[in-house]
PDB file of C-alpha atoms and ligand atoms in Angstrom:
ATOM      1  CA  UNK A 281     -19.628  -9.238  24.410  1.00 83.00           C
ATOM      2  CA  UNK A 282     -22.530 -11.483  23.013  1.00 93.00           C
ATOM      3  CA  UNK A 283     -22.099 -13.015  19.539  1.00 95.00           C
ATOM      4  CA  UNK A 284     -25.203 -11.135  18.456  1.00 96.00           C
ATOM      5  CA  UNK A 285     -23.543  -7.881  19.410  1.00 97.00           C
ATOM      6  CA  UNK A 286     -20.265  -8.763  17.653  1.00 97.00           C
ATOM      7  CA  UNK A 287     -22.309  -9.571  14.561  1.00 97.00           C
ATOM      8  CA  UNK A 288     -24.037  -6.160  14.761  1.00 98.00           C
ATOM      9  CA  UNK A 289     -20.631  -4.601  15.179  1.00 98.00           C
ATOM     10  CA  UNK A 290     -19.048  -6.353  12.209  1.00 98.00           C
ATOM     11  CA  UNK A 291     -21.809  -4.481   9.865  1.00 98.00           C
ATOM     12  CA  UNK A 292     -20.992  -1.002  11.452  1.00 98.00           C
ATOM     13  CA  UNK A 293     -18.711   1.554   9.987  1.00 98.00           C
ATOM     14  CA  UNK A 294     -17.836   5.189  10.344  1.00 98.00           C
ATOM     15  CA  UNK A 295     -17.297   6.983   7.014  1.00 98.00           C
ATOM     16  CA  UNK A 296     -17.590  10.256   5.246  1.00 98.00           C
ATOM     17  CA  UNK A 297     -20.857  11.819   4.645  1.00 98.00           C
ATOM     18  CA  UNK A 298     -22.101  11.698   0.996  1.00 98.00           C
ATOM     19  CA  UNK A 299     -24.475  14.778   0.778  1.00 97.00           C
ATOM     20  CA  UNK A 300     -26.208  13.300  -2.265  1.00 97.00           C
ATOM     21  CA  UNK A 301     -26.042   9.554  -1.800  1.00 98.00           C
ATOM     22  CA  UNK A 302     -26.873   9.759   1.936  1.00 98.00           C
ATOM     23  CA  UNK A 303     -29.620  12.312   1.788  1.00 98.00           C
ATOM     24  CA  UNK A 304     -32.632  10.021   2.125  1.00 98.00           C
ATOM     25  CA  UNK A 305     -31.055   8.206   4.942  1.00 98.00           C
ATOM     26  CA  UNK A 306     -29.943  11.473   6.642  1.00 98.00           C
ATOM     27  CA  UNK A 307     -33.593  12.605   6.435  1.00 98.00           C
ATOM     28  CA  UNK A 308     -34.880   9.514   8.375  1.00 98.00           C
ATOM     29  CA  UNK A 309     -33.329  10.813  11.639  1.00 97.00           C
ATOM     30  CA  UNK A 310     -32.891  14.448  10.818  1.00 98.00           C
ATOM     31  CA  UNK A 311     -36.581  14.902  10.344  1.00 98.00           C
ATOM     32  CA  UNK A 312     -37.648  12.865  13.414  1.00 98.00           C
ATOM     33  CA  UNK A 313     -38.824  15.141  16.236  1.00 97.00           C
ATOM     34  CA  UNK A 314     -37.610  12.596  18.971  1.00 97.00           C
ATOM     35  CA  UNK A 315     -33.989  12.760  17.826  1.00 97.00           C
ATOM     36  CA  UNK A 316     -32.968  16.413  18.629  1.00 97.00           C
ATOM     37  CA  UNK A 317     -34.849  16.840  21.985  1.00 97.00           C
ATOM     38  CA  UNK A 318     -31.520  17.330  23.733  1.00 97.00           C
ATOM     39  CA  UNK A 319     -29.719  19.107  20.804  1.00 96.00           C
ATOM     40  CA  UNK A 320     -29.244  22.669  19.627  1.00 93.00           C
ATOM     41  CA  UNK A 321     -30.863  21.996  16.225  1.00 94.00           C
ATOM     42  CA  UNK A 322     -34.482  21.327  15.310  1.00 96.00           C
ATOM     43  CA  UNK A 323     -35.953  18.492  13.337  1.00 98.00           C
ATOM     44  CA  UNK A 324     -35.919  19.343   9.548  1.00 98.00           C
ATOM     45  CA  UNK A 325     -39.344  20.005   8.062  1.00 97.00           C
ATOM     46  CA  UNK A 326     -38.433  19.500   4.508  1.00 97.00           C
ATOM     47  CA  UNK A 327     -35.536  17.985   2.295  1.00 97.00           C
ATOM     48  CA  UNK A 328     -34.919  21.505   1.027  1.00 97.00           C
ATOM     49  CA  UNK A 329     -34.338  22.863   4.451  1.00 97.00           C
ATOM     50  CA  UNK A 330     -31.950  19.918   5.138  1.00 97.00           C
ATOM     51  CA  UNK A 331     -30.100  20.503   1.925  1.00 97.00           C
ATOM     52  CA  UNK A 332     -29.489  24.195   2.832  1.00 97.00           C
ATOM     53  CA  UNK A 333     -28.180  23.012   6.242  1.00 96.00           C
ATOM     54  CA  UNK A 334     -25.940  20.385   4.770  1.00 97.00           C
ATOM     55  CA  UNK A 335     -24.497  22.958   2.246  1.00 97.00           C
ATOM     56  CA  UNK A 336     -23.890  25.627   4.828  1.00 96.00           C
ATOM     57  CA  UNK A 337     -22.703  23.608   7.846  1.00 95.00           C
ATOM     58  CA  UNK A 338     -21.990  19.980   7.102  1.00 97.00           C
ATOM     59  CA  UNK A 339     -20.002  20.009   3.831  1.00 96.00           C
ATOM     60  CA  UNK A 340     -17.612  22.362   5.279  1.00 95.00           C
ATOM     61  CA  UNK A 341     -17.327  20.823   8.745  1.00 97.00           C
ATOM     62  CA  UNK A 342     -13.875  19.467   9.397  1.00 95.00           C
ATOM     63  CA  UNK A 343     -15.046  16.303  10.970  1.00 97.00           C
ATOM     64  CA  UNK A 344     -18.695  15.223  10.282  1.00 98.00           C
ATOM     65  CA  UNK A 345     -18.999  11.490   9.686  1.00 98.00           C
ATOM     66  CA  UNK A 346     -21.833   9.160   9.368  1.00 98.00           C
ATOM     67  CA  UNK A 347     -22.447   5.926  11.424  1.00 98.00           C
ATOM     68  CA  UNK A 348     -23.374   3.155   8.951  1.00 98.00           C
ATOM     69  CA  UNK A 349     -25.054  -0.133   9.177  1.00 98.00           C
ATOM     70  CA  UNK A 350     -24.351  -2.127   6.013  1.00 98.00           C
ATOM     71  CA  UNK A 351     -23.085   1.090   4.540  1.00 98.00           C
ATOM     72  CA  UNK A 352     -26.541   2.980   5.100  1.00 98.00           C
ATOM     73  CA  UNK A 353     -26.136   6.064   7.123  1.00 98.00           C
ATOM     74  CA  UNK A 354     -28.232   5.461  10.224  1.00 98.00           C
ATOM     75  CA  UNK A 355     -26.639   8.322  12.304  1.00 98.00           C
ATOM     76  CA  UNK A 356     -23.743  10.764  12.616  1.00 98.00           C
ATOM     77  CA  UNK A 357     -20.777  11.409  14.761  1.00 98.00           C
ATOM     78  CA  UNK A 358     -18.612  14.596  14.792  1.00 98.00           C
ATOM     79  CA  UNK A 359     -15.638  16.072  16.395  1.00 98.00           C
ATOM     80  CA  UNK A 360     -15.001  19.699  16.931  1.00 98.00           C
ATOM     81  CA  UNK A 361     -11.302  20.476  17.033  1.00 98.00           C
ATOM     82  CA  UNK A 362      -9.661  23.485  18.554  1.00 97.00           C
ATOM     83  CA  UNK A 363      -6.602  25.561  17.826  1.00 96.00           C
ATOM     84  CA  UNK A 364      -3.753  27.372  19.584  1.00 97.00           C
ATOM     85  CA  UNK A 365      -3.440  26.509  23.207  1.00 97.00           C
ATOM     86  CA  UNK A 366      -6.743  24.667  23.130  1.00 98.00           C
ATOM     87  CA  UNK A 367      -5.515  22.161  20.471  1.00 97.00           C
ATOM     88  CA  UNK A 368      -4.955  19.450  23.187  1.00 98.00           C
ATOM     89  CA  UNK A 369      -8.744  18.756  23.359  1.00 98.00           C
ATOM     90  CA  UNK A 370     -11.699  18.285  21.030  1.00 98.00           C
ATOM     91  CA  UNK A 371     -15.520  17.716  21.481  1.00 98.00           C
ATOM     92  CA  UNK A 372     -17.497  14.740  20.343  1.00 98.00           C
ATOM     93  CA  UNK A 373     -21.207  14.668  19.413  1.00 98.00           C
ATOM     94  CA  UNK A 374     -23.334  11.976  18.015  1.00 98.00           C
ATOM     95  CA  UNK A 375     -26.744  11.079  16.887  1.00 98.00           C
ATOM     96  CA  UNK A 376     -28.729   7.986  15.749  1.00 98.00           C
ATOM     97  CA  UNK A 377     -31.937   7.168  14.150  1.00 98.00           C
ATOM     98  CA  UNK A 378     -34.582   6.333  16.926  1.00 98.00           C
ATOM     99  CA  UNK A 379     -35.302   2.908  15.478  1.00 98.00           C
ATOM    100  CA  UNK A 380     -31.716   1.848  16.213  1.00 98.00           C
ATOM    101  CA  UNK A 381     -31.691   3.156  19.859  1.00 98.00           C
ATOM    102  CA  UNK A 382     -30.708   0.705  22.673  1.00 97.00           C
ATOM    103  CA  UNK A 383     -28.596  -1.683  20.732  1.00 98.00           C
ATOM    104  CA  UNK A 384     -25.133  -0.390  21.739  1.00 98.00           C
ATOM    105  CA  UNK A 385     -24.528   1.343  18.275  1.00 98.00           C
ATOM    106  CA  UNK A 386     -23.607   4.737  19.726  1.00 98.00           C
ATOM    107  CA  UNK A 387     -21.289   3.000  22.324  1.00 98.00           C
ATOM    108  CA  UNK A 388     -19.597   1.212  19.384  1.00 98.00           C
ATOM    109  CA  UNK A 389     -19.149   4.516  17.418  1.00 98.00           C
ATOM    110  CA  UNK A 390     -17.785   6.590  20.183  1.00 98.00           C
ATOM    111  CA  UNK A 391     -15.514   3.909  21.356  1.00 98.00           C
ATOM    112  CA  UNK A 392     -14.180   3.488  17.807  1.00 98.00           C
ATOM    113  CA  UNK A 393     -13.869   7.154  17.164  1.00 98.00           C
ATOM    114  CA  UNK A 394     -12.055   7.624  20.418  1.00 98.00           C
ATOM    115  CA  UNK A 395      -9.237   5.150  19.613  1.00 97.00           C
ATOM    116  CA  UNK A 396      -8.859   6.137  15.973  1.00 98.00           C
ATOM    117  CA  UNK A 397      -8.756   9.936  16.891  1.00 98.00           C
ATOM    118  CA  UNK A 398      -6.067   9.558  19.486  1.00 98.00           C
ATOM    119  CA  UNK A 399      -4.004   7.548  16.850  1.00 98.00           C
ATOM    120  CA  UNK A 400      -4.434  10.025  14.169  1.00 97.00           C
ATOM    121  CA  UNK A 401      -3.952  13.162  16.202  1.00 97.00           C
ATOM    122  CA  UNK A 402      -0.853  13.084  18.377  1.00 97.00           C
ATOM    123  CA  UNK A 403      -1.432  16.607  19.629  1.00 97.00           C
ATOM    124  CA  UNK A 404      -4.688  15.621  21.211  1.00 98.00           C
ATOM    125  CA  UNK A 405      -4.748  14.704  24.977  1.00 98.00           C
ATOM    126  CA  UNK A 406      -8.521  14.856  25.715  1.00 98.00           C
ATOM    127  CA  UNK A 407     -11.861  14.323  24.101  1.00 98.00           C
ATOM    128  CA  UNK A 408     -14.782  16.009  25.812  1.00 98.00           C
ATOM    129  CA  UNK A 409     -18.629  15.804  25.693  1.00 98.00           C
ATOM    130  CA  UNK A 410     -21.325  18.075  27.013  1.00 98.00           C
ATOM    131  CA  UNK A 411     -24.595  16.265  27.922  1.00 98.00           C
ATOM    132  CA  UNK A 412     -28.028  17.650  28.973  1.00 98.00           C
ATOM    133  CA  UNK A 413     -28.513  16.485  32.551  1.00 98.00           C
ATOM    134  CA  UNK A 414     -31.699  14.660  31.493  1.00 98.00           C
ATOM    135  CA  UNK A 415     -30.038  12.838  28.466  1.00 98.00           C
ATOM    136  CA  UNK A 416     -29.641   9.752  30.435  1.00 98.00           C
ATOM    137  CA  UNK A 417     -28.936   7.434  27.273  1.00 98.00           C
ATOM    138  CA  UNK A 418     -26.202   9.711  26.098  1.00 98.00           C
ATOM    139  CA  UNK A 419     -24.472   9.777  29.560  1.00 98.00           C
ATOM    140  CA  UNK A 420     -24.802   6.044  29.718  1.00 98.00           C
ATOM    141  CA  UNK A 421     -22.992   5.708  26.396  1.00 98.00           C
ATOM    142  CA  UNK A 422     -20.144   7.881  27.616  1.00 98.00           C
ATOM    143  CA  UNK A 423     -19.794   6.024  30.863  1.00 98.00           C
ATOM    144  CA  UNK A 424     -19.806   2.592  28.904  1.00 98.00           C
ATOM    145  CA  UNK A 425     -16.784   3.907  26.724  1.00 98.00           C
ATOM    146  CA  UNK A 426     -14.962   4.937  29.853  1.00 98.00           C
ATOM    147  CA  UNK A 427     -15.414   8.715  29.939  1.00 98.00           C
ATOM    148  CA  UNK A 428     -15.014  10.364  33.336  1.00 98.00           C
ATOM    149  CA  UNK A 429     -17.927  12.495  34.593  1.00 98.00           C
ATOM    150  CA  UNK A 430     -16.305  15.673  35.674  1.00 98.00           C
ATOM    151  CA  UNK A 431     -19.165  17.724  36.889  1.00 98.00           C
ATOM    152  CA  UNK A 432     -22.356  19.649  36.153  1.00 98.00           C
ATOM    153  CA  UNK A 433     -22.087  23.108  34.173  1.00 98.00           C
ATOM    154  CA  UNK A 434     -24.999  24.936  35.619  1.00 98.00           C
ATOM    155  CA  UNK A 435     -27.070  26.979  33.157  1.00 98.00           C
ATOM    156  CA  UNK A 436     -24.745  26.319  30.381  1.00 98.00           C
ATOM    157  CA  UNK A 437     -26.508  26.028  26.985  1.00 97.00           C
ATOM    158  CA  UNK A 438     -29.806  27.197  25.641  1.00 97.00           C
ATOM    159  CA  UNK A 439     -31.853  24.107  24.263  1.00 97.00           C
ATOM    160  CA  UNK A 440     -35.119  24.922  22.626  1.00 95.00           C
ATOM    161  CA  UNK A 441     -35.311  28.214  24.505  1.00 96.00           C
ATOM    162  CA  UNK A 442     -34.562  26.702  27.896  1.00 97.00           C
ATOM    163  CA  UNK A 443     -31.354  27.233  29.619  1.00 98.00           C
ATOM    164  CA  UNK A 444     -30.117  23.922  30.706  1.00 98.00           C
ATOM    165  CA  UNK A 445     -27.585  22.243  33.057  1.00 98.00           C
ATOM    166  CA  UNK A 446     -25.086  20.146  31.342  1.00 98.00           C
ATOM    167  CA  UNK A 447     -22.782  17.434  32.362  1.00 98.00           C
ATOM    168  CA  UNK A 448     -19.133  17.566  31.329  1.00 98.00           C
ATOM    169  CA  UNK A 449     -17.402  14.315  30.433  1.00 99.00           C
ATOM    170  CA  UNK A 450     -13.802  13.697  29.316  1.00 98.00           C
ATOM    171  CA  UNK A 451     -11.782  10.867  27.948  1.00 98.00           C
ATOM    172  CA  UNK A 452      -7.910  11.380  28.180  1.00 98.00           C
ATOM    173  CA  UNK A 453      -5.324   9.739  25.997  1.00 98.00           C
ATOM    174  CA  UNK A 454      -4.060   8.099  29.241  1.00 98.00           C
ATOM    175  CA  UNK A 455      -7.518   6.414  29.697  1.00 98.00           C
ATOM    176  CA  UNK A 456      -7.004   4.362  26.548  1.00 97.00           C
ATOM    177  CA  UNK A 457      -6.659   0.621  27.440  1.00 92.00           C
TER     178      UNK A 457
HETATM  179  C1  COA B  60     -27.984   9.126  22.811  1.00 97.90           C
HETATM  180  C2  COA B  60     -27.910   8.143  21.672  1.00 97.90           C
HETATM  181  C3  COA B  60     -26.992   8.532  20.742  1.00 97.90           C
HETATM  182  C4  COA B  60     -27.628   6.722  22.253  1.00 97.90           C
HETATM  183  O1  COA B  60     -27.513   5.806  21.236  1.00 97.90           O
HETATM  184  P1  COA B  60     -27.765   4.290  21.408  1.00 97.90           P
HETATM  185  O2  COA B  60     -27.110   3.516  20.290  1.00 97.90           O
HETATM  186  O3  COA B  60     -29.199   3.956  21.868  1.00 97.90           O
HETATM  187  O4  COA B  60     -26.851   4.052  22.699  1.00 97.90           O
HETATM  188  P2  COA B  60     -26.306   2.530  23.383  1.00 97.90           P
HETATM  189  O5  COA B  60     -27.413   1.548  22.939  1.00 97.90           O
HETATM  190  O6  COA B  60     -24.972   2.377  22.907  1.00 97.90           O
HETATM  191  O7  COA B  60     -26.386   2.907  24.864  1.00 97.90           O
HETATM  192  C5  COA B  60     -27.465   3.438  25.500  1.00 97.90           C
HETATM  193  C6  COA B  60     -27.656   3.115  26.932  1.00 97.90           C
HETATM  194  O8  COA B  60     -28.476   4.054  27.674  1.00 97.90           O
HETATM  195  C7  COA B  60     -29.570   3.297  27.943  1.00 97.90           C
HETATM  196  N1  COA B  60     -30.745   4.209  27.914  1.00 97.90           N
HETATM  197  C8  COA B  60     -31.281   4.801  26.839  1.00 97.90           C
HETATM  198  N2  COA B  60     -32.259   5.737  27.244  1.00 97.90           N
HETATM  199  C9  COA B  60     -32.260   5.771  28.716  1.00 97.90           C
HETATM  200  C10 COA B  60     -33.128   6.247  29.486  1.00 97.90           C
HETATM  201  N3  COA B  60     -34.003   7.093  29.162  1.00 97.90           N
HETATM  202  N4  COA B  60     -32.996   5.956  30.763  1.00 97.90           N
HETATM  203  C11 COA B  60     -31.945   4.966  31.091  1.00 97.90           C
HETATM  204  N5  COA B  60     -31.144   4.322  30.485  1.00 97.90           N
HETATM  205  C12 COA B  60     -31.355   4.716  29.072  1.00 97.90           C
HETATM  206  C13 COA B  60     -29.721   2.105  27.110  1.00 97.90           C
HETATM  207  O9  COA B  60     -30.521   1.025  27.723  1.00 97.90           O
HETATM  208  C14 COA B  60     -28.239   1.721  26.948  1.00 97.90           C
HETATM  209  O10 COA B  60     -27.798   1.090  28.192  1.00 97.90           O
HETATM  210  P3  COA B  60     -27.512  -0.387  28.164  1.00 97.90           P
HETATM  211  O11 COA B  60     -26.488  -0.669  27.168  1.00 97.90           O
HETATM  212  O12 COA B  60     -26.908  -0.680  29.476  1.00 97.90           O
HETATM  213  O13 COA B  60     -28.803  -1.178  27.858  1.00 97.90           O
HETATM  214  C15 COA B  60     -29.297   8.094  21.018  1.00 97.90           C
HETATM  215  O14 COA B  60     -30.353   7.864  21.992  1.00 97.90           O
HETATM  216  C16 COA B  60     -29.616   9.379  20.220  1.00 97.90           C
HETATM  217  O15 COA B  60     -29.250   9.507  19.010  1.00 97.90           O
HETATM  218  N6  COA B  60     -30.367  10.341  20.863  1.00 97.90           N
HETATM  219  C17 COA B  60     -30.741  11.509  20.189  1.00 97.90           C
HETATM  220  C18 COA B  60     -29.527  12.506  19.905  1.00 97.90           C
HETATM  221  C19 COA B  60     -28.812  12.712  21.224  1.00 97.90           C
HETATM  222  O16 COA B  60     -29.237  12.945  22.366  1.00 97.90           O
HETATM  223  N7  COA B  60     -27.384  12.902  21.092  1.00 97.90           N
HETATM  224  C20 COA B  60     -26.430  13.114  22.118  1.00 97.90           C
HETATM  225  C21 COA B  60     -26.326  14.379  22.346  1.00 97.90           C
HETATM  226  S1  COA B  60     -25.135  14.801  23.633  1.00 97.90           S
END
């Protein structure tokens, strides 16, 4: 790991989302058309639209956190947990402002979250991720963290009105170093 990357990582944190204090920083990536190309949501056209979404979906979300650089929210990472017989697995999702792409920040965030989540949740055995087959950057993040590519789920999600193939990745508790 280069000392430059180590220095960058020392300024990164994952913390709870502050719907008021983080709103302007949230808008930077949430209103950027390039960011949700492979995601189910669309870029927000106004602050009002974003506030409505935050109030309806994010405030009540069980695990929506922000990725911060010097405590400024430059992206987000979330986990969707399951219940009952599915409680052994959860799904990770992440997003980063485009000006921060390609610096290893998402890799740091996913790696950090994987280790803390297995520590905090003894019932969890598997963290999974679903990635559009064309989302090369996201697949690279998961591969760098150590996720296994399990296969392609054909015609799996509808993204921006198109039925898309998705790659399923997983990281097991037993994959921890
Ligand atoms: C996917 C995303 C989170 C990656 O964040 P990031 O901080 O840039 O990721 P990292 O820098 O840790 O790693 C990305 C790797 O993919 C590479 N990469 C990025 N785009 C690429 C492309 N189109 N083709 C080939 N490699 C690509 C980068 O060079 C880097 O590899 P390297 O470390 O070997 O240089 C970010 O691009 C993003 O927010 N995209 C929009 C939202 C999204 O798609 N989220 C994931 C939904 S599953």
